[in-house]
Short mmCIF file of C-alpha atoms in Angstrom, two decimals:
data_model
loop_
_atom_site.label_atom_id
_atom_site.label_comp_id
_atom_site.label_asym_id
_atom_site.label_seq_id
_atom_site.Cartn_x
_atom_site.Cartn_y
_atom_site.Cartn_z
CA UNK A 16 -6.60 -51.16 33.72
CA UNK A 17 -9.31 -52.25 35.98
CA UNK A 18 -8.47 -54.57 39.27
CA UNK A 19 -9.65 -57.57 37.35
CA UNK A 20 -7.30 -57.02 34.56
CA UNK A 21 -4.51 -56.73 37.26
CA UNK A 22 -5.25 -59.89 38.52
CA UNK A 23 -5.41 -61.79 35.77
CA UNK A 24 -1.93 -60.73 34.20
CA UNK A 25 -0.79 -61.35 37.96
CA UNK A 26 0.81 -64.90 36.71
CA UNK A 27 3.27 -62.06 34.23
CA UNK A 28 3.25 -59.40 36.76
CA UNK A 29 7.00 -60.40 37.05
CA UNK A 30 8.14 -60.45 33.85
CA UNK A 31 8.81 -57.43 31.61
CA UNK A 32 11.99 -55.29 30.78
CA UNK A 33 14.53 -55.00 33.77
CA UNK A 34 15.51 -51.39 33.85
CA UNK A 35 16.77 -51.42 37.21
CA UNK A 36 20.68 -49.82 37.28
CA UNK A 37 22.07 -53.08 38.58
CA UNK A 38 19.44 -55.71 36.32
CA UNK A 39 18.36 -57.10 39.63
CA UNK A 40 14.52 -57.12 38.22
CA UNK A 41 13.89 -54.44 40.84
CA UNK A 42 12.05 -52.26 38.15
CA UNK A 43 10.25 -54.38 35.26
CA UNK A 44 8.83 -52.04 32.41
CA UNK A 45 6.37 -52.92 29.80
CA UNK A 46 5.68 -50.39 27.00
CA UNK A 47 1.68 -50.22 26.56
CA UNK A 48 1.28 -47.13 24.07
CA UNK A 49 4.84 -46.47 22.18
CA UNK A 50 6.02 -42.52 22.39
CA UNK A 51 6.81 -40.24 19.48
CA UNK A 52 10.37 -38.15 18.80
CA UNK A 53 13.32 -40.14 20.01
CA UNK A 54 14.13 -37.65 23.28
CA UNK A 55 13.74 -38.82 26.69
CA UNK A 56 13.53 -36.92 29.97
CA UNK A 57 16.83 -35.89 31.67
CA UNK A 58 17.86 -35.46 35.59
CA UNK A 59 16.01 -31.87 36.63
CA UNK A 60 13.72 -32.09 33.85
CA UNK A 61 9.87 -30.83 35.30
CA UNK A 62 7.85 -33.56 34.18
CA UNK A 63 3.94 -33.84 33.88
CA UNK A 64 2.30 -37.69 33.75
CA UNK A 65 -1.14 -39.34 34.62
CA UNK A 66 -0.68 -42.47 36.27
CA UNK A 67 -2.52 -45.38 38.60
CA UNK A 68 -1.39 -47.60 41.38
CA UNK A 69 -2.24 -50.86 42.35
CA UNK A 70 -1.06 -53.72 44.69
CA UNK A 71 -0.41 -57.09 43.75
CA UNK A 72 -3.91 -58.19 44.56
CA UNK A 73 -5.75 -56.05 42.35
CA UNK A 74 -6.25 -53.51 45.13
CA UNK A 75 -5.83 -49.45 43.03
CA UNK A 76 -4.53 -47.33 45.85
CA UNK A 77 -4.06 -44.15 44.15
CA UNK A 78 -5.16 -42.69 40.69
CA UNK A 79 -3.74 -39.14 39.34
CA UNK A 80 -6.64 -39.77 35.93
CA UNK A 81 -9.52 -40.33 39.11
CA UNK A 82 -8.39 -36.76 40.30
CA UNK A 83 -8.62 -35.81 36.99
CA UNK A 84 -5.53 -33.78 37.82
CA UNK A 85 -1.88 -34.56 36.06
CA UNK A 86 1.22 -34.93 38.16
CA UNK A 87 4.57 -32.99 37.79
CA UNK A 88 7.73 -33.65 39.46
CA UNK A 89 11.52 -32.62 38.51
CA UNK A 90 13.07 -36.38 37.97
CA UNK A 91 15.88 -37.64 39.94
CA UNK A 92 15.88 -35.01 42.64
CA UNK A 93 14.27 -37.16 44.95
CA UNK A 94 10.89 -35.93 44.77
CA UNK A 95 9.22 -39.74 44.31
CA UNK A 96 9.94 -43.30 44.54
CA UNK A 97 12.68 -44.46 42.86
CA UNK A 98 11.43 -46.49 40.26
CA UNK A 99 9.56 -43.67 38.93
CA UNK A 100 13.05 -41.72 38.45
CA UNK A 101 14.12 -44.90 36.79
CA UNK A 102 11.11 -45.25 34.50
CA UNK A 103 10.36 -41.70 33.45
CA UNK A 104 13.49 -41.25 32.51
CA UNK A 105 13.28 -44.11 29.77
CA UNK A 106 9.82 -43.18 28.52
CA UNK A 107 9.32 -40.50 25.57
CA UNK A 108 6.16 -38.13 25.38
CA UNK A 109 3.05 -39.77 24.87
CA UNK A 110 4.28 -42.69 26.27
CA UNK A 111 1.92 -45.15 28.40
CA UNK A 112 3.82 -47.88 30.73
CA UNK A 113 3.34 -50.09 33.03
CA UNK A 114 6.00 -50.81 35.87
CA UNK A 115 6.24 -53.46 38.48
CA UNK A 116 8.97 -52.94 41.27
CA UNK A 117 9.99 -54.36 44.26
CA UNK A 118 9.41 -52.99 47.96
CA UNK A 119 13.23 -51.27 47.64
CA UNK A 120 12.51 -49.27 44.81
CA UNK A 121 9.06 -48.39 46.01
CA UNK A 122 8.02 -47.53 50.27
CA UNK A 123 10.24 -50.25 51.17
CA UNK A 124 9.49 -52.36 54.23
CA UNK A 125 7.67 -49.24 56.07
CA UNK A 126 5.29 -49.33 53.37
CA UNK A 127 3.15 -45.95 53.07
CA UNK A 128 0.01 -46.90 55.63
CA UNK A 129 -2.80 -47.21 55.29
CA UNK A 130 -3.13 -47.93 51.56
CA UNK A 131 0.67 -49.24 50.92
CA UNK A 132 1.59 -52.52 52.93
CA UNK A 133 5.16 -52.99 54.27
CA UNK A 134 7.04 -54.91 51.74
CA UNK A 135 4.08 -54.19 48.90
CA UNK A 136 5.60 -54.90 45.15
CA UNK A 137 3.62 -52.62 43.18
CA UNK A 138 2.37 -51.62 39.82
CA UNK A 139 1.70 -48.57 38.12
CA UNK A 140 1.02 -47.44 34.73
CA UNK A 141 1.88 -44.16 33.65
CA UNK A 142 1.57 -42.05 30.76
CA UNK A 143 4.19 -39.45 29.77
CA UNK A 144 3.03 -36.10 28.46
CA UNK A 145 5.55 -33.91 28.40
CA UNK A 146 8.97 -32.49 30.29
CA UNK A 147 10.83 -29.41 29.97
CA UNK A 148 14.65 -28.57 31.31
CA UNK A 149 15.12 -26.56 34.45
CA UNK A 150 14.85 -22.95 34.20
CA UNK A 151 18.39 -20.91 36.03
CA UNK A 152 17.12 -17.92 34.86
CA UNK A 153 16.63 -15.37 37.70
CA UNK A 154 13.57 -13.80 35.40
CA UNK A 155 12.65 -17.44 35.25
CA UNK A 156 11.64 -16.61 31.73
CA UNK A 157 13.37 -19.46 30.10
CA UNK A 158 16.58 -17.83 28.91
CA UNK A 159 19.00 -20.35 30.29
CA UNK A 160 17.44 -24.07 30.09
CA UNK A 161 19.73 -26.27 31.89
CA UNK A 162 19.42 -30.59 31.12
CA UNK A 163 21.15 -33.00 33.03
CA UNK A 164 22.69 -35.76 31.19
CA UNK A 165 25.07 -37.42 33.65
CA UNK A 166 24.21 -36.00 37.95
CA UNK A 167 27.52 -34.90 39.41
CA UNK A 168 29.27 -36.16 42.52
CA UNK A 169 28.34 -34.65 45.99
CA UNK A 170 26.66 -31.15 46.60
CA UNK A 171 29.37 -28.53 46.31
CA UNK A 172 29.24 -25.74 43.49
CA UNK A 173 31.50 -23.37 42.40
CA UNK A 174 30.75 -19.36 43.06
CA UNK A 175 31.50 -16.21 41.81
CA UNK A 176 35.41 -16.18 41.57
CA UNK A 177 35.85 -20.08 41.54
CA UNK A 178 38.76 -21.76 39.85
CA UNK A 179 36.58 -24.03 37.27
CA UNK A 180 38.35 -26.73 34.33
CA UNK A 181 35.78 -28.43 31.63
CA UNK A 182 34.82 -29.03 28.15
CA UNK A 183 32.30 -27.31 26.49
CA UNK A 184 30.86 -27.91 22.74
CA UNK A 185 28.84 -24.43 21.58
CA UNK A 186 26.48 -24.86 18.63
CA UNK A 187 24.34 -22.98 16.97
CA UNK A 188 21.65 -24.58 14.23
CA UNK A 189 23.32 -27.77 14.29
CA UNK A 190 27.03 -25.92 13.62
CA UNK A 191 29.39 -26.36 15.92
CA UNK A 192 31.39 -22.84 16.59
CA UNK A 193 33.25 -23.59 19.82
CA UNK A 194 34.85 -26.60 21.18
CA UNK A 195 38.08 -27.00 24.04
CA UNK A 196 38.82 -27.84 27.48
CA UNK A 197 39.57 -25.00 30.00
CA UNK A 198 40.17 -23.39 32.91
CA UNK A 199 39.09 -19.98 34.30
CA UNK A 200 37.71 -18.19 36.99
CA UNK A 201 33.84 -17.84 37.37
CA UNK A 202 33.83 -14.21 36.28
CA UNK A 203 36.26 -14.19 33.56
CA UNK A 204 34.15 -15.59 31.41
CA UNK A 205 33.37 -12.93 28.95
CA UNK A 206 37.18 -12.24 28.24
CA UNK A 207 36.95 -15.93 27.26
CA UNK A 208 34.21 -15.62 24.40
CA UNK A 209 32.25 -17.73 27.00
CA UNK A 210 28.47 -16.19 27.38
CA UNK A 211 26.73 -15.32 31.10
CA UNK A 212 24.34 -18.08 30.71
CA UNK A 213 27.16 -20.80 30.61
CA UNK A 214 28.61 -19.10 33.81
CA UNK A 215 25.93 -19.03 35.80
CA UNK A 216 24.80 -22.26 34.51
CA UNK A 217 28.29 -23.33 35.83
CA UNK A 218 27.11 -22.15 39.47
CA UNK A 219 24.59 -25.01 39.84
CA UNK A 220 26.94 -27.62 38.51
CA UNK A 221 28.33 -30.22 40.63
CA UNK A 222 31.91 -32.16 40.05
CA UNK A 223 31.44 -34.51 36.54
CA UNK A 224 28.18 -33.14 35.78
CA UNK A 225 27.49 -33.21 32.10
CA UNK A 226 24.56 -30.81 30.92
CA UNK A 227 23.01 -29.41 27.83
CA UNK A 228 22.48 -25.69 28.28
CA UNK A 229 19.80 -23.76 26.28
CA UNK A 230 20.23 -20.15 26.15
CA UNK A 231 17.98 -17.43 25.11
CA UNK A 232 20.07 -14.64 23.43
CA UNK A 233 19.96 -12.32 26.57
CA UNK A 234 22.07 -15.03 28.47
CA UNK A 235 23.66 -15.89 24.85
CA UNK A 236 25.95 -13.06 22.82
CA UNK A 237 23.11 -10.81 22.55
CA UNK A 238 21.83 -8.50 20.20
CA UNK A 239 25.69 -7.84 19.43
CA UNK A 240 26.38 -11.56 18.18
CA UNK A 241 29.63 -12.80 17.67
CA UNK A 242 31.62 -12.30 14.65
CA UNK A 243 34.34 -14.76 16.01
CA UNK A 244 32.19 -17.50 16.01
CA UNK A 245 29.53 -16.52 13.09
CA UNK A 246 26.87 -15.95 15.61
CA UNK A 247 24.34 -13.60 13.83
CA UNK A 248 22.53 -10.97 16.63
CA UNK A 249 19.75 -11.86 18.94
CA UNK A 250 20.74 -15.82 18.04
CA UNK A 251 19.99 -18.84 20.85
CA UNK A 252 22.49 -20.91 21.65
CA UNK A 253 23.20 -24.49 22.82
CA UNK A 254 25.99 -25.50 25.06
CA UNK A 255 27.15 -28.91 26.19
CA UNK A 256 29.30 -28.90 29.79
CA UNK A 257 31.37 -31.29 31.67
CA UNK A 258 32.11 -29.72 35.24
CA UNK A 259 36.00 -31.93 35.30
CA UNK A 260 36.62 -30.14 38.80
CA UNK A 261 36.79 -26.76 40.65
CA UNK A 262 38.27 -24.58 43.26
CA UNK A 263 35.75 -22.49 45.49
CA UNK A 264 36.52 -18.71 46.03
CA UNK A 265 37.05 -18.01 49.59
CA UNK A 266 33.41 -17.21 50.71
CA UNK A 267 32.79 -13.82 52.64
CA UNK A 268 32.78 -15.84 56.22
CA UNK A 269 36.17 -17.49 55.73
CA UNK A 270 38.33 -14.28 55.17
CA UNK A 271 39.12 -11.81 58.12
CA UNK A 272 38.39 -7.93 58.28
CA UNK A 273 41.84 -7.42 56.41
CA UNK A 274 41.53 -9.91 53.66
CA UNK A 275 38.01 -8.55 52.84
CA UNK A 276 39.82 -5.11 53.01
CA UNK A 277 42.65 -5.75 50.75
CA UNK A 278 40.56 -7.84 48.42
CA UNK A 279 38.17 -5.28 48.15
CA UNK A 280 40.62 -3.10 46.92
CA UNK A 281 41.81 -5.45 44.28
CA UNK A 282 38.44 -6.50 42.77
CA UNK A 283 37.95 -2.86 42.26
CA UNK A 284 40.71 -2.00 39.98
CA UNK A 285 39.54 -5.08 38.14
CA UNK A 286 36.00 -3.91 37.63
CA UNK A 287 37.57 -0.34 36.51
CA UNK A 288 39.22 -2.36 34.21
CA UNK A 289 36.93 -4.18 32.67
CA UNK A 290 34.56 -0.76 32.81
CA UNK A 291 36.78 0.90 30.71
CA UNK A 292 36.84 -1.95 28.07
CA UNK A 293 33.32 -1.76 28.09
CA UNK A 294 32.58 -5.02 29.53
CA UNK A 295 29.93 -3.63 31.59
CA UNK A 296 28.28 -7.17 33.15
CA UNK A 297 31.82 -8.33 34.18
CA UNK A 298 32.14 -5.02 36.27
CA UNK A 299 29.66 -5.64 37.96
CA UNK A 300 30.43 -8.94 39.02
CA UNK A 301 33.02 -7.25 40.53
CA UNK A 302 32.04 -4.39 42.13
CA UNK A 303 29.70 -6.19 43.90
CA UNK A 304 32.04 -8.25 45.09
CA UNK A 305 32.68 -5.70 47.29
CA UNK A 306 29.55 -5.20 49.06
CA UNK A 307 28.89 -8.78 49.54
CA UNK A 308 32.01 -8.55 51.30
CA UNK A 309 31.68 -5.60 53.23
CA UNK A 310 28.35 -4.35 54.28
CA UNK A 311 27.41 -6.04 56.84
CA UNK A 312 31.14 -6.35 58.51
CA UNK A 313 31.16 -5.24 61.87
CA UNK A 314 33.84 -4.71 64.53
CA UNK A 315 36.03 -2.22 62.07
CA UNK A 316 38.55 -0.03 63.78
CA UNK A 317 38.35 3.71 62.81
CA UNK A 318 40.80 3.27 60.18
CA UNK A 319 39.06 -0.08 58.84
CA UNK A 320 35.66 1.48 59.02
CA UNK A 321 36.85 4.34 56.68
CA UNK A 322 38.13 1.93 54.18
CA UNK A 323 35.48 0.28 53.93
CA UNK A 324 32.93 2.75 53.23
CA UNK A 325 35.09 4.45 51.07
CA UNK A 326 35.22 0.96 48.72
CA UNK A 327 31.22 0.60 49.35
CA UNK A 328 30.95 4.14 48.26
CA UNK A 329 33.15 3.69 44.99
CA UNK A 330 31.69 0.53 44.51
CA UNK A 331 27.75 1.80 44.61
CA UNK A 332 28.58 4.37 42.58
CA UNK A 333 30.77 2.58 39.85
CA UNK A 334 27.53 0.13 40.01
CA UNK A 335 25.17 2.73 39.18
CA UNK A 336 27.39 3.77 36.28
CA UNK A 337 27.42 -0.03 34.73
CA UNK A 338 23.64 -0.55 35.09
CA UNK A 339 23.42 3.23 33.38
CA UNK A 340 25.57 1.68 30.77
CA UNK A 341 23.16 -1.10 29.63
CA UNK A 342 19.99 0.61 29.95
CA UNK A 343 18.75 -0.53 33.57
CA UNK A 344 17.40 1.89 35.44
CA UNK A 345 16.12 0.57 38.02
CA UNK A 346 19.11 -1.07 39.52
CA UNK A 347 20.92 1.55 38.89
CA UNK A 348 18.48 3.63 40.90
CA UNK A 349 19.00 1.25 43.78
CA UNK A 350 23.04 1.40 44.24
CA UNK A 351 22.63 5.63 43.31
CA UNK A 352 20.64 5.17 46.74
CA UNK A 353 22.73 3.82 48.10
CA UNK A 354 25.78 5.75 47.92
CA UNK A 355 23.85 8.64 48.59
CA UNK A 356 22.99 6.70 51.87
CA UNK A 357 26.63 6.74 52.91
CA UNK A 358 27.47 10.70 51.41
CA UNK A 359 24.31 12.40 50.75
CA UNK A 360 25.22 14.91 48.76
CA UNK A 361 28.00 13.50 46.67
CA UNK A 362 28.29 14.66 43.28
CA UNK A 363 28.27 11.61 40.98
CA UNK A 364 25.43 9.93 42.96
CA UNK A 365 22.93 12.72 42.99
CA UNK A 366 23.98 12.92 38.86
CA UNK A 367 23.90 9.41 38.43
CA UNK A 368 20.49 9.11 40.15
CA UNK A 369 19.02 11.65 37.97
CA UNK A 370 19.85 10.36 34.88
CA UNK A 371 18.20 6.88 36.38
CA UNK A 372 15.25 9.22 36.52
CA UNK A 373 14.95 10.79 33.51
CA UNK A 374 15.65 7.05 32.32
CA UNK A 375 12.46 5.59 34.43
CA UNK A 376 10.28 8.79 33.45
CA UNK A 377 10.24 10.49 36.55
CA UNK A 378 11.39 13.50 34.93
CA UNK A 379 10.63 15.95 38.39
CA UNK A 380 12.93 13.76 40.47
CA UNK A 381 15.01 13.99 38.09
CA UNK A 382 15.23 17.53 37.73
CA UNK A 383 15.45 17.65 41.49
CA UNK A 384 18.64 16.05 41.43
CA UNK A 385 19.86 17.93 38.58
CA UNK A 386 19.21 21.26 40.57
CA UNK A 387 20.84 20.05 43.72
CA UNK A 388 24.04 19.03 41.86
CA UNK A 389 24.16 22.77 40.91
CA UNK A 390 23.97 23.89 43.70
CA UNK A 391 26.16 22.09 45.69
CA UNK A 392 28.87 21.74 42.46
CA UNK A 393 28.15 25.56 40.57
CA UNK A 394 30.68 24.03 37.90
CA UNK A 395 28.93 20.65 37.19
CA UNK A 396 28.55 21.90 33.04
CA UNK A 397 26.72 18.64 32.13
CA UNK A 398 24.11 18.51 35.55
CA UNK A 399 22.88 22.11 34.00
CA UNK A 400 22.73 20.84 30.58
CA UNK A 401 20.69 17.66 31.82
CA UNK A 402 18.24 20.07 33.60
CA UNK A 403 18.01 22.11 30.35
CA UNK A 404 16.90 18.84 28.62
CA UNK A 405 14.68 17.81 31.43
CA UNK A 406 12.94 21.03 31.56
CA UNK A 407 12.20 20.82 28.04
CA UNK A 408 10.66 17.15 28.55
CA UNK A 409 8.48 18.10 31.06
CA UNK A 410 7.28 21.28 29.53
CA UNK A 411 6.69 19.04 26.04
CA UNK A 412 4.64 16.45 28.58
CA UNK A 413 2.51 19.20 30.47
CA UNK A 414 1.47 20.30 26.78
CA UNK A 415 0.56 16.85 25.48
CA UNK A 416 -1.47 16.38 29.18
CA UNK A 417 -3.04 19.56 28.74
CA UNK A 418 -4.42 18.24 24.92
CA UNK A 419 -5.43 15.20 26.25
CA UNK A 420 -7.60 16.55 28.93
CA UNK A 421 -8.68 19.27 26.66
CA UNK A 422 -9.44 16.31 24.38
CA UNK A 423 -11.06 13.93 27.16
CA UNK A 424 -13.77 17.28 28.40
CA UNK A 425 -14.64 18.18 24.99
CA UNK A 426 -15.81 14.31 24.43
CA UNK A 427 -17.47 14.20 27.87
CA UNK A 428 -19.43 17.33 27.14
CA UNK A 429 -20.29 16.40 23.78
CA UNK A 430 -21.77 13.00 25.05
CA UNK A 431 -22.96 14.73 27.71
CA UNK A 432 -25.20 16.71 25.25
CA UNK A 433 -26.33 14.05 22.74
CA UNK A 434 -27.67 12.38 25.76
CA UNK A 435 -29.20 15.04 26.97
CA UNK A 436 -30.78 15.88 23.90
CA UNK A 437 -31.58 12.24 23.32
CA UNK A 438 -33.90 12.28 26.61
CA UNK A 439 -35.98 15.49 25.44
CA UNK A 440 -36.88 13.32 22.65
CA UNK A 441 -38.01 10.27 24.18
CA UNK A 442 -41.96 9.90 25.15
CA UNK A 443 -42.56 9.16 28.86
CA UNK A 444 -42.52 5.59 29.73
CA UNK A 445 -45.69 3.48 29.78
CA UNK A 446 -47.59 3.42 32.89
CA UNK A 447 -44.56 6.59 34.43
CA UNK A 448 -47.70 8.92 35.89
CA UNK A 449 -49.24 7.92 39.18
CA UNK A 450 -53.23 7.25 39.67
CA UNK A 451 -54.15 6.17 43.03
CA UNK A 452 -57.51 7.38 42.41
CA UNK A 453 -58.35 7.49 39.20
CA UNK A 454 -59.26 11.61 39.31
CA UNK A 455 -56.82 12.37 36.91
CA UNK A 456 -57.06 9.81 34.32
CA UNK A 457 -60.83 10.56 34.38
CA UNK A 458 -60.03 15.04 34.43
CA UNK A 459 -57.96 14.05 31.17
CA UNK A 460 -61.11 11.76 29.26
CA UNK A 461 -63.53 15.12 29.90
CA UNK A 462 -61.00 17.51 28.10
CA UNK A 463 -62.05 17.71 24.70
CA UNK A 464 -58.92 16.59 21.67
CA UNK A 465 -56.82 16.08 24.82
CA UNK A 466 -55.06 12.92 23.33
CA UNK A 467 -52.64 13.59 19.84
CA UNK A 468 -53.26 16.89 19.97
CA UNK A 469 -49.94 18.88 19.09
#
């Protein structure tokens, strides 16, 4: 729309569709270019548009198509004026707009100097491209998408161990499988039938938020499925949450040196619980509990201090044994560490650690471990039968290094050759001998069948 354009429509700058919450024509929206598909951004939704800005008078003060560069923003967090949170969210992709609103839903009667007066109704038009849910994910690799349908009161969440009652709806293809209102503890979940992506989707929920949950099937039941529900293996999953209310856990700062103590204590026996049902991820949840708690508590008496490393110990190494359980190595590697960094030669943390080696490849760390745990625990059947195994595995990869190289010199010195071979072939290279004099050149002319002469 050039300036010219805006001033002539100036005389219906005014009119349009009020979308404003309280239809006080504070946001006017005409539709330029209709959308396709009948979805519509949500609240958190990362959202990419072109757009361009102009006063009343004609006057464009800003222009995301002159930059030739699109601009995202998650809507209704804040991030721009608010009748851009209002209109985006009405708009489907592919969408083009245009929007007239008044100073309070726009810079307001500061304005946005130099280009934005105070007071300045504007207009923009804006084209919708595409949005996407927010990623919770900690791998940020889409496996729980989390959209906003209705923004929840105030800014409090629940955490790990919080007292939580909503509805959920689970569905999977368009089949509902799971449908109730409850109430649990943020933890518990699994016990529940309820999948870790719906807890820790719970986590960034506020009171009377309503949401639509995508998870991937990492965050979902897994490669396991769930018979209960018809879930086949390695399914995704769709959730829809209302967040009725919630209790927060006491966080580590509100409890004292002896409720940390005697909590500690309890949270353990839970996660040995749940370890020996073979709800590994639940364990953990747990047994970290613990450390969150007590690391970094200072101040201990004797007696306190020896309680609590004795529940950090058990809880690194009943970590270690979890992550073992389901295959990652590398944390498990960290909390074997870390026991070993409060009794460096204790017997399940040197074992543990190996096995974390031989599970990361590092098969001579490993069998350093293995061999320590022998000698400091003669009786330790399984650490020599590990080292038996490892032994073997490193011998087997020696050999298959030893082929390879034998492999890589032969090729080297067979190339090596050709080329060689290829050079006492070639002729000499135009113009390669020197004359600075011309002596030569004339000593070969005078020897008789000098030239093609074999």
């Amino acid at each position: 729309m050039t300036a010219e354009e805006v001033k002539a429509e100036q005389d219906i700058s005014m009119e349009g569709t009020d979308i404003s919450p309280k239809g006080d024509h504070g946001v006017l929206k005409e539709i330029k270019k209709e959308g396709t598909g009948g979805a519509t951004p949500m609240i958190g939704d990362k959202v990419s548009v072109h757009y361009t800005g102009w006063l009343l008078d004609g006057t464009k003060f800003d222009s995301s198509r002159d930059r030739k560069d699109k601009f995202t923003f998650d809507l209704g967090k804040g991030q721009v004026i608010k009748a851009w949170d209002i209109a985006v969210a009405t708009m489907k992709a592919g969408e083009i707009c245009r929007i007239t609103c008044k100073p309070e839903f726009a810079y307001g009667a500061s304005g946005s100097p130099p280009k934005i007066p105070p007071n300045a109704v504007l207009i923009f038009e804006i084209e919708l491209f595409d949005f996407q849910g927010e990623d919770l994910s900690t791998e940020e690799d889409g496996g729980i998408i989390r959209r906003i349908r209705v923004k929840g009161e105030g800014y409090a969440k629940p955490n790990e161990g919080a007292v939580v009652e909503l509805w959920l709806q689970g569905s999977h293809n368009g089949r509902v499988f799971d449908e109730r209102d409850l109430r649990f503890e943020v933890g518990e979940g699994e016990g529940l039938r309820i999948p870790s992506g719906v807890e820790t989707a719970l986590q960034q929920m506020e009171k009377g938020e309503e949401a639509v949950l995508y998870l991937k099937p990492k965050h979902g039941f897994g490669s396991a499925g769930c018979e209960a529900y018809q879930i086949p293996p390695d399914a995704e999953i769709q959730y829809e949450i209302k967040l009725k209310s919630f209790e927060k856990a006491k966080e580590s700062w509100e409890m004292n040196s002896d409720e940390k103590l005697e909590q500690g204590a309890l949270v353990k026996e839970r996660g040995t619980e749940y370890f020996k049902a073979g709800r590994y991820r639940q364990a953990i949840i747990q047994y970290k509990k613990i450390i969150q708690w007590l690391e970094h508590e200072s101040g201990l008496s004797e007696d306190e201090a020896a309680k609590s490393k004795s529940l950090l110990l058990a809880a690194s190494l009943n970590l270690s044994a979890c992550y073992l359980k389901l295959s990652e190595y590398r944390q498990a590697l960290e909390h074997c560490n870390k026991a070993l960094e409060f009794d460096a030669n204790n017997e399940k943390g040197l074992f543990r650690r190996g096995e974390a080696y031989v599970g990361v490849n590092e098969l001579e760390l490993a069998k350093d471990d293995f061999v320590k745990v022998i000698q400091l625990y003669p009786g330790n059947k399984a650490a020599r039968a590990h080292l038996t195994q490892c032994q073997q595995r490193i011998r087997e990869q020696h050999q298959r290094e030893k082929i390879i190289y034998a492999n890589m010199f032969q090729r080297l010195a067979e190339k090596e050759e050709k080329e060689s071979a290829k050079v006492a072939k070639e002729p000499p290279p135009p113009g390669d001998v020197e004359m600075s004099d011309g002596t030569e050149e004339a000593q070969q002319s005078e020897a008789p069948g000098h030239a093609g002469c074999c």
